[in-house]
PDB file of C-alpha atoms in Angstrom:
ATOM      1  CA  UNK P   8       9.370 -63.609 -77.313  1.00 79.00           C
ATOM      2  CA  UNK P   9       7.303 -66.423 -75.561  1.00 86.00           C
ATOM      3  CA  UNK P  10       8.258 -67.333 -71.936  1.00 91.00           C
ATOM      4  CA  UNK P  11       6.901 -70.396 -70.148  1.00 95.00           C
ATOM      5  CA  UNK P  12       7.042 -71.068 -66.697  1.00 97.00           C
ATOM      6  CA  UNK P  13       6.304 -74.936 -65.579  1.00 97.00           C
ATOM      7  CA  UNK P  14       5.348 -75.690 -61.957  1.00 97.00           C
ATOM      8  CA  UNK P  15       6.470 -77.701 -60.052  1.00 97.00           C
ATOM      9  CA  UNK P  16       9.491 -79.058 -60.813  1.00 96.00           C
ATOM     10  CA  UNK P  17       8.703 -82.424 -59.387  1.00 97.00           C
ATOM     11  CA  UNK P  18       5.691 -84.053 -58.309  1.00 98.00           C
ATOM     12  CA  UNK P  19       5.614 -87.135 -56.139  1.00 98.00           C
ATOM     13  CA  UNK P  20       2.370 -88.678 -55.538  1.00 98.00           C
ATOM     14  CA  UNK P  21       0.765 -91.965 -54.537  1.00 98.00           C
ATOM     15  CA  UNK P  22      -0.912 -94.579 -57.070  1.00 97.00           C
ATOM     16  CA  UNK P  23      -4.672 -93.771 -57.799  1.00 97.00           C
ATOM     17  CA  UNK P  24      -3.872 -90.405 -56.540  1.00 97.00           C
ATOM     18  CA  UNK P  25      -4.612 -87.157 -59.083  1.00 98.00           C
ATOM     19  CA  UNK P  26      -1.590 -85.011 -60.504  1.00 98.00           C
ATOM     20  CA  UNK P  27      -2.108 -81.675 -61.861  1.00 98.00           C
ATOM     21  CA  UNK P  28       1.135 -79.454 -63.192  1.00 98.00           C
ATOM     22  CA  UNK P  29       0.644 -76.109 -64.246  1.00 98.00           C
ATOM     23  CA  UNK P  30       2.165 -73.322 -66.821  1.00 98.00           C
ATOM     24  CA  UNK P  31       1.846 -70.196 -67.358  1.00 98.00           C
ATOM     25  CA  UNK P  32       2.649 -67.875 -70.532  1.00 96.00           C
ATOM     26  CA  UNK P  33       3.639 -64.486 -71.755  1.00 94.00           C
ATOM     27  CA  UNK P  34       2.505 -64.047 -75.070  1.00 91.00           C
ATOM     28  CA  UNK P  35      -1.362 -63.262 -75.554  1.00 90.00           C
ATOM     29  CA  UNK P  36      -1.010 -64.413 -79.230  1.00 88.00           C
ATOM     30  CA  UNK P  37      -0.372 -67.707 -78.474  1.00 91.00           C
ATOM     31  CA  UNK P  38      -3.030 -70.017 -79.548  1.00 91.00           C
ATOM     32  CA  UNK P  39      -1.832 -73.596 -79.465  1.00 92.00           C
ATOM     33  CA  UNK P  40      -0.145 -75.814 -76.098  1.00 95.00           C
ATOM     34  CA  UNK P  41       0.390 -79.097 -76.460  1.00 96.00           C
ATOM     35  CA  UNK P  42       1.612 -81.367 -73.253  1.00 98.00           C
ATOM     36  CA  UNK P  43       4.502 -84.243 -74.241  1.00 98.00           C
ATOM     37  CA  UNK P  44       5.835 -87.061 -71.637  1.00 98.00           C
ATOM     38  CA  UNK P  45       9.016 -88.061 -71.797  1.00 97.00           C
ATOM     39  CA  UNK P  46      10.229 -91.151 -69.872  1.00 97.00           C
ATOM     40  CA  UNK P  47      13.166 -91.551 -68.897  1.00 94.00           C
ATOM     41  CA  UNK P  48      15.704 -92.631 -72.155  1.00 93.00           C
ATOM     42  CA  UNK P  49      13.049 -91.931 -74.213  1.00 95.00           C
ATOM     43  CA  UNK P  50      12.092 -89.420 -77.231  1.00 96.00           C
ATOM     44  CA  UNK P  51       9.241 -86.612 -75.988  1.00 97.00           C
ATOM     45  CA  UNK P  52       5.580 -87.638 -77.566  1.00 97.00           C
ATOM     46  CA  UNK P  53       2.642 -85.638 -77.578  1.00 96.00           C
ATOM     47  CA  UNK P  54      -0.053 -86.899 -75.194  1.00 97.00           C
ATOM     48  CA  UNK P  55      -2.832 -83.723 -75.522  1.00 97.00           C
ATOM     49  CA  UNK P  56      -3.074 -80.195 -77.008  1.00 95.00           C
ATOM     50  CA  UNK P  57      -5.554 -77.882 -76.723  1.00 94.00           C
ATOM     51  CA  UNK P  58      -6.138 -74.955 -78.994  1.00 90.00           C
ATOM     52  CA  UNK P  59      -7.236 -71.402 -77.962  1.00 81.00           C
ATOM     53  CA  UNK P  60     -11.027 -71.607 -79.108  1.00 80.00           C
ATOM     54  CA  UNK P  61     -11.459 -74.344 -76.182  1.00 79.00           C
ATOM     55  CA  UNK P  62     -11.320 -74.250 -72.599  1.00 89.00           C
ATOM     56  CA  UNK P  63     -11.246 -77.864 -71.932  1.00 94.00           C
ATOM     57  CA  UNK P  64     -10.108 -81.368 -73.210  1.00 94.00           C
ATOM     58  CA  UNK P  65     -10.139 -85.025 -72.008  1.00 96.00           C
ATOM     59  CA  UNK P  66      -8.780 -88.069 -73.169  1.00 94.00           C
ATOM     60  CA  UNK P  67      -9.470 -91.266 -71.023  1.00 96.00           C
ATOM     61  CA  UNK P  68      -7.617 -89.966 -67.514  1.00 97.00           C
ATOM     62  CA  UNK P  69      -5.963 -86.857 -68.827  1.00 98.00           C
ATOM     63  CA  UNK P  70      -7.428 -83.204 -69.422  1.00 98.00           C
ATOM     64  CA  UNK P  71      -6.118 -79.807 -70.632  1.00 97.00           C
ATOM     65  CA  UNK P  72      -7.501 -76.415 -69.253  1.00 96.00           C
ATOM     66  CA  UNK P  73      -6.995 -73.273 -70.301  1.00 96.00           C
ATOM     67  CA  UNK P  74      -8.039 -70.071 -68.919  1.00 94.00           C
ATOM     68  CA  UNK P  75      -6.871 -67.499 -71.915  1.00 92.00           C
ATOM     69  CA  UNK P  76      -7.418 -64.567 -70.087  1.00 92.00           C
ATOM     70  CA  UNK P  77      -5.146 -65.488 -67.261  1.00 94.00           C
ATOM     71  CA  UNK P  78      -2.785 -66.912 -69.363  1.00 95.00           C
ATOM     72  CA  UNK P  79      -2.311 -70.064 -67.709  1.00 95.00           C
ATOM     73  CA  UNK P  80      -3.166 -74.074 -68.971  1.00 97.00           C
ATOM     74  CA  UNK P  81      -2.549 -77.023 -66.553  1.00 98.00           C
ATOM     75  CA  UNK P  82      -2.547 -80.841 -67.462  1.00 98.00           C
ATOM     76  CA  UNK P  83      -4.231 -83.187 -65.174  1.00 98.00           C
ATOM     77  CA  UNK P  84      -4.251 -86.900 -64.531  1.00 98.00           C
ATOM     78  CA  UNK P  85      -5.863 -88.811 -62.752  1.00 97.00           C
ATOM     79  CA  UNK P  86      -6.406 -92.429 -61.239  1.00 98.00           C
ATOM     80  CA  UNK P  87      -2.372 -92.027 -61.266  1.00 98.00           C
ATOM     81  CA  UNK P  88      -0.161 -95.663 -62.215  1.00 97.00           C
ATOM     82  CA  UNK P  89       3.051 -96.325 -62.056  1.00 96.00           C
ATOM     83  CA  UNK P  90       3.758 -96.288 -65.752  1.00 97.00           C
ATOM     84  CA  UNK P  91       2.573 -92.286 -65.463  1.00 98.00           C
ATOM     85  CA  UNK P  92       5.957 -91.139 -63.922  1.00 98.00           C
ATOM     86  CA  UNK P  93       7.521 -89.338 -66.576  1.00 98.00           C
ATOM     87  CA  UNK P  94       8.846 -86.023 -66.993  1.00 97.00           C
ATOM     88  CA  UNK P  95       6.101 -83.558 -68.766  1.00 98.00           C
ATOM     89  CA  UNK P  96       6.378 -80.802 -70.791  1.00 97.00           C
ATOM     90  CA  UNK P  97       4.098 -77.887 -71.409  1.00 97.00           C
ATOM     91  CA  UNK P  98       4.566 -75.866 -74.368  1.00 96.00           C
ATOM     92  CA  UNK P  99       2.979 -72.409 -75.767  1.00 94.00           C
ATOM     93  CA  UNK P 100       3.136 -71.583 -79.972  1.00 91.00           C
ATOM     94  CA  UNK P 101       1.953 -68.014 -80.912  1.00 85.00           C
ATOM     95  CA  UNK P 102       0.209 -67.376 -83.844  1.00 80.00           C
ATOM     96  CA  UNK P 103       1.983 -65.015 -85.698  1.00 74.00           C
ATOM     97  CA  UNK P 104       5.863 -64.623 -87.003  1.00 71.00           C
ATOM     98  CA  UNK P 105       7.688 -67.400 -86.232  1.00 73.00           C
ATOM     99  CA  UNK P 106       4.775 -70.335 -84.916  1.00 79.00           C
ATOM    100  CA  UNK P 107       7.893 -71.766 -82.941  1.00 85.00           C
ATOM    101  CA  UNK P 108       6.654 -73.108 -79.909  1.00 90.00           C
ATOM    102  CA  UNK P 109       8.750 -72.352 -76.228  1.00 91.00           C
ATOM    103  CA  UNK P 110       8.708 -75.290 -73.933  1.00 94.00           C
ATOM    104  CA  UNK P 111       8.516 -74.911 -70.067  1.00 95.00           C
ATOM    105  CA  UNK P 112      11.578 -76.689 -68.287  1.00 95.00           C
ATOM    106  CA  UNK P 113       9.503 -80.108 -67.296  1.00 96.00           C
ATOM    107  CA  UNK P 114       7.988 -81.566 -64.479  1.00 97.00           C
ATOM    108  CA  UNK P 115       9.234 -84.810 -63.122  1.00 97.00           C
ATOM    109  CA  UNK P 116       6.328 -86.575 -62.096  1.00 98.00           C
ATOM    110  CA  UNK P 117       6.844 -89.755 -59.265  1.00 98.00           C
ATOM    111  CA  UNK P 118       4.086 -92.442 -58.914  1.00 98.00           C
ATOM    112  CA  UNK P 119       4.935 -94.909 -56.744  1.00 96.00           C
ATOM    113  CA  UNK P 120       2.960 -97.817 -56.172  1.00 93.00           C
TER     114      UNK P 120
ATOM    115  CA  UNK H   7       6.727 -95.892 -91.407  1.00 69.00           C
ATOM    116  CA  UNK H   8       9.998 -94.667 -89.300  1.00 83.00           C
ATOM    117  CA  UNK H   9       9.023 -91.547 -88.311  1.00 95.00           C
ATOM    118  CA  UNK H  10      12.211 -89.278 -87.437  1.00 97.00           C
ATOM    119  CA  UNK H  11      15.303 -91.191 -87.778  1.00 97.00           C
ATOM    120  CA  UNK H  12      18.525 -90.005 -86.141  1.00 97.00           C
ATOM    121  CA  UNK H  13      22.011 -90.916 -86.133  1.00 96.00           C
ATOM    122  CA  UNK H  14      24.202 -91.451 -84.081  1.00 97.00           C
ATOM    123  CA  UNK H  15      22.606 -92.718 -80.731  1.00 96.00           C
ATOM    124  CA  UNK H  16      25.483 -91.465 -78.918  1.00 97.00           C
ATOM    125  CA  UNK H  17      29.095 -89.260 -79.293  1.00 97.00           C
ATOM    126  CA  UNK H  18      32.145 -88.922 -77.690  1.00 97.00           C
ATOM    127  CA  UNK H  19      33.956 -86.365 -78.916  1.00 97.00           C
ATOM    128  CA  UNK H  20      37.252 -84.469 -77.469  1.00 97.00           C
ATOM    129  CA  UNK H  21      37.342 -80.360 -77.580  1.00 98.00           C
ATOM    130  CA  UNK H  22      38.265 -78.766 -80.591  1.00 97.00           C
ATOM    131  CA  UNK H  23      36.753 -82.313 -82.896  1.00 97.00           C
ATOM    132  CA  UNK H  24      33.692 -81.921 -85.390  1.00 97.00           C
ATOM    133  CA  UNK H  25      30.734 -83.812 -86.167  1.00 97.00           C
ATOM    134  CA  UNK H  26      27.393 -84.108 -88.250  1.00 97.00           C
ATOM    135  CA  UNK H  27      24.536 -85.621 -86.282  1.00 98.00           C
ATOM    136  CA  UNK H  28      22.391 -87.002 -89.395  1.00 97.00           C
ATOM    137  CA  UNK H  29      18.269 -86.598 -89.383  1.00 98.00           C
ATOM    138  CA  UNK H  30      15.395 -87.665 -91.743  1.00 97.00           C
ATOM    139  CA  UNK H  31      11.782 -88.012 -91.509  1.00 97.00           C
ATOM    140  CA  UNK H  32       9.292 -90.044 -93.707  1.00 96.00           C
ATOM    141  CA  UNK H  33       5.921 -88.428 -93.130  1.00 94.00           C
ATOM    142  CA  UNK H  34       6.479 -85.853 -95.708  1.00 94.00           C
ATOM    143  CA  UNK H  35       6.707 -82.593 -93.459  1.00 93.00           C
ATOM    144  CA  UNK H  36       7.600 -79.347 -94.495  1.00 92.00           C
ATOM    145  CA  UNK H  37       9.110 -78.334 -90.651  1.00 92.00           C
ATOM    146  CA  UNK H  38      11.853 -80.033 -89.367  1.00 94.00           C
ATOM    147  CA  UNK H  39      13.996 -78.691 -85.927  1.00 95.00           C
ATOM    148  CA  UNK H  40      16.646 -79.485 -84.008  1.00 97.00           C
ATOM    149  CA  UNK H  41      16.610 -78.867 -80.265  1.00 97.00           C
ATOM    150  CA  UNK H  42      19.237 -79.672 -77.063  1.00 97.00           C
ATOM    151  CA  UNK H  43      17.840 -80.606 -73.695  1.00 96.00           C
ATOM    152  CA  UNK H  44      19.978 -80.028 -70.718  1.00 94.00           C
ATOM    153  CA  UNK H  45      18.759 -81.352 -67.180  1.00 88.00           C
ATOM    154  CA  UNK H  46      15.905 -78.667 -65.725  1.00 85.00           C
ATOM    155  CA  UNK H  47      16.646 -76.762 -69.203  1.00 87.00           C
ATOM    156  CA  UNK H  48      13.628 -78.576 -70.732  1.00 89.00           C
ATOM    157  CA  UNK H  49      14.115 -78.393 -74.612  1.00 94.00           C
ATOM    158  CA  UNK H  50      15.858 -75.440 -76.200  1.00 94.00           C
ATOM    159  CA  UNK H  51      15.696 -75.044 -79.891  1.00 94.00           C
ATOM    160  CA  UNK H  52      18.821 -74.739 -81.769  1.00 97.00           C
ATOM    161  CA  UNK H  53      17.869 -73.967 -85.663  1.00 96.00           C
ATOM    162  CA  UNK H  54      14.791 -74.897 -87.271  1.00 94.00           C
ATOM    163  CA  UNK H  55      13.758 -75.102 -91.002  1.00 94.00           C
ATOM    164  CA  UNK H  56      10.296 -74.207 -91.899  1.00 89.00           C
ATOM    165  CA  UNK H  57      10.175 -75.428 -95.534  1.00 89.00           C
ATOM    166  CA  UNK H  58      13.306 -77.185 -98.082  1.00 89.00           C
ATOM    167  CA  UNK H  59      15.701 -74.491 -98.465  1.00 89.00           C
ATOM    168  CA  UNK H  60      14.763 -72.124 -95.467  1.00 92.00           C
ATOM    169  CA  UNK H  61      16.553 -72.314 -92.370  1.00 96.00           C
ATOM    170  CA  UNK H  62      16.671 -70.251 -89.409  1.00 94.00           C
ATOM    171  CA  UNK H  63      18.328 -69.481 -85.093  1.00 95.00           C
ATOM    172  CA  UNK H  64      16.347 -70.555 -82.640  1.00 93.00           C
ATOM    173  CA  UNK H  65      16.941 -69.847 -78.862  1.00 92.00           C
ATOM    174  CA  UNK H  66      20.789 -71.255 -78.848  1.00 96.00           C
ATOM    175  CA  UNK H  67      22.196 -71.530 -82.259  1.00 97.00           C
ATOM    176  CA  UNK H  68      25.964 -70.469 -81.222  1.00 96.00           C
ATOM    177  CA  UNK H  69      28.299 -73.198 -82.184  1.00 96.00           C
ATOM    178  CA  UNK H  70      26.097 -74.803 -84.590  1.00 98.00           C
ATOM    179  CA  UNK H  71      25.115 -74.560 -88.024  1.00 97.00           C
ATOM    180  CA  UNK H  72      22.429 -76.833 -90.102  1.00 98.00           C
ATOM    181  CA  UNK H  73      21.793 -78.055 -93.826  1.00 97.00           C
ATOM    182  CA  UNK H  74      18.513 -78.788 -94.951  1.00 96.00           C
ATOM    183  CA  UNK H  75      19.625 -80.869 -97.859  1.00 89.00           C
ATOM    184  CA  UNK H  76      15.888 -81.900 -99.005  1.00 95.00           C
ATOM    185  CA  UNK H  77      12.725 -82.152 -97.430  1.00 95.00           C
ATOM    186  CA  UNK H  78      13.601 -85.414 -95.801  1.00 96.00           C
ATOM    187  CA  UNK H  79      16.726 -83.989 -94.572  1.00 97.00           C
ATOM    188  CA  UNK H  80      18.187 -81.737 -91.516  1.00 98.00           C
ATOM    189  CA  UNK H  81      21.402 -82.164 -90.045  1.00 98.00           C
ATOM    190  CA  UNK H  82      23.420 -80.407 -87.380  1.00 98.00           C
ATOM    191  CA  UNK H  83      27.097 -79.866 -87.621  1.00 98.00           C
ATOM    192  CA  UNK H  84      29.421 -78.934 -84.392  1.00 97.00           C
ATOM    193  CA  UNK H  85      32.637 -77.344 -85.957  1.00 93.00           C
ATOM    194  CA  UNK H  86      34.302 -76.908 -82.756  1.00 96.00           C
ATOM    195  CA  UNK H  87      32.998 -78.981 -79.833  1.00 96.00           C
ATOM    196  CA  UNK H  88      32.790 -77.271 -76.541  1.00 97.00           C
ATOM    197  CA  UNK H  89      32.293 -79.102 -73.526  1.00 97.00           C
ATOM    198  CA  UNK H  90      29.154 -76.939 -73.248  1.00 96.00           C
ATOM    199  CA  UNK H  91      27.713 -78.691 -75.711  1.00 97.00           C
ATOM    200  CA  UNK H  92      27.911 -81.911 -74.200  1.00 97.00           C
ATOM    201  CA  UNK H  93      23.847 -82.372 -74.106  1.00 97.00           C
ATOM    202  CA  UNK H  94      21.358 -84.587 -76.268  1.00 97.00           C
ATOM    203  CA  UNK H  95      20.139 -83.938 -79.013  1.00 98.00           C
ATOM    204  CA  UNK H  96      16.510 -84.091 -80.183  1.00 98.00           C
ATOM    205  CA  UNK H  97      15.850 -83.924 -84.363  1.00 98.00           C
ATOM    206  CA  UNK H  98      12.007 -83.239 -84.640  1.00 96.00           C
ATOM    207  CA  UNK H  99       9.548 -82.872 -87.454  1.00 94.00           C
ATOM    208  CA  UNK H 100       5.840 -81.378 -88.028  1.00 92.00           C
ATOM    209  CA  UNK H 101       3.746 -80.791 -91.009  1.00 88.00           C
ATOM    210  CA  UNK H 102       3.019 -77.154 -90.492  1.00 77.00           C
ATOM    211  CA  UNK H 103       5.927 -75.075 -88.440  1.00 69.00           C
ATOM    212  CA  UNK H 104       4.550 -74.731 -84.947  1.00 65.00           C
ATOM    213  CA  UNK H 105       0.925 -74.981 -84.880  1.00 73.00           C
ATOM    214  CA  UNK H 106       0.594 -78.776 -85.422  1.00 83.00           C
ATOM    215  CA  UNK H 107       2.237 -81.647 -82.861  1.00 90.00           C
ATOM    216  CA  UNK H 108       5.978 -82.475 -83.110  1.00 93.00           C
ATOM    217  CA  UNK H 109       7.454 -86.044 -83.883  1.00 95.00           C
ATOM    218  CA  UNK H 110      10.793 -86.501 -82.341  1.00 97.00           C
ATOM    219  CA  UNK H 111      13.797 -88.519 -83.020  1.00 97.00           C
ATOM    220  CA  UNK H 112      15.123 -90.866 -80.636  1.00 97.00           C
ATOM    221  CA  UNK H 113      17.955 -88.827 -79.898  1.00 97.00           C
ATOM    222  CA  UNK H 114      21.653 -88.145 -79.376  1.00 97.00           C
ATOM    223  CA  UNK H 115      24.243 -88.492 -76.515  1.00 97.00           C
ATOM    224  CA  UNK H 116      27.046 -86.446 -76.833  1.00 97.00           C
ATOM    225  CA  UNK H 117      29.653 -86.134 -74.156  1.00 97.00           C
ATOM    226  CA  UNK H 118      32.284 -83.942 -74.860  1.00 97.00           C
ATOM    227  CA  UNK H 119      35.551 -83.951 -73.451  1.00 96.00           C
TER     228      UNK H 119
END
């Protein structure tokens, strides 16, 4: 099956600074990794996915990559606030049998002001 | 529009004691899952059920067992709590199994003693 490793584990970082946490995956077939935030007491939401046929995508101060033939995608934000700390999860869905998608274990991401 | 509605917030249950931790969604989905997240665990999935009237294990199923009584419907019964499955729970939903985002519940506390 799919395994995802998330790095790091937590990320501390100054406001206005950039924040970049990375995962990497086992299965080639997988085609689809979407990124969800968490804060703290809250449900997960999605917050950007990116889809195998692209190597790049922004939204405002976030941005997927994804580098298929390493195997590896990495979320990064910049201009960091406050209201970014979260914890973030990275997640890989193959294409084939089951289409579950494997989460990494999160990444607790500090901002402070 | 609720999204994915589930019930109870939070659980205290003693050893041994059973339970049904209720879910629906209202966006008309045809995947619905149920996952546990344990701190630096991330989210493990416990069953999902790709369409009304399928249902199958995901990563940690032992302990559990789900219903999906329509396509609104997915609920996860503990017949035996363990205190290793004191955890909370996340219900989630998405239109297509895997390859499209996932709406989550608000979640479930359950401490059990």
């Amino acid at each position: 099956g799919e395994n995802v490793e998330q790095h790091p584990s937590t990320l501390s970082v100054q406001e206005g600074d950039s924040a970049v946490i990375k995962c990497t995956y086992s299965d080639s077939a997988s085609n689809y990794f979407p990124w969800y935030k968490q804060e703290l007491g809250k449900r997960p939401q999605l917050i950007i996915d990116i889809r195998s046929n692209v190597g790049e995508k922004k939204d405002q101060r976030i941005a997927v990559t994804l580098n298929k033939t390493a195997k590896h995608f990495s979320l990064h934000i910049t201009e960091t606030q406050p209201e970014d700390s979260a914890v973030y999860f990275c997640a890989a869905t193959p294409s084939g049998g089951s289409y579950i998608p494997t989460f990494g274990r999160g990444t607790s991401l500090i901002v402070h002001p | 529009n609720a999204g994915v509605t589930q019930t109870p917030k939070f659980q205290v249950l003693k050893t041994g004691q059973s339970m049904t931790l209720q879910c629906a969604q209202d966006m008309n989905h045809n995947s619905m899952y149920w996952y546990r997240q344990d701190p630096g665990m991330g989210l493990r999935l416990i069953y999902y059920s790709a369409s009304e009237g399928t249902t199958d294990k995901g990563e940690v199923p032992n302990g559990y067992n789900v219903s999906r009584l329509n396509k609104r419907e997915f609920s996860l019964r503990l017949e035996s709590a363990a205190p290793s499955q004191t955890s909370v729970y996340f219900c989630a939903s998405s239109e297509r199994q895997g390859r499209e985002k996932l709406f989550f519940g608000s979640g479930t506390q359950l401490s059990v003693l």
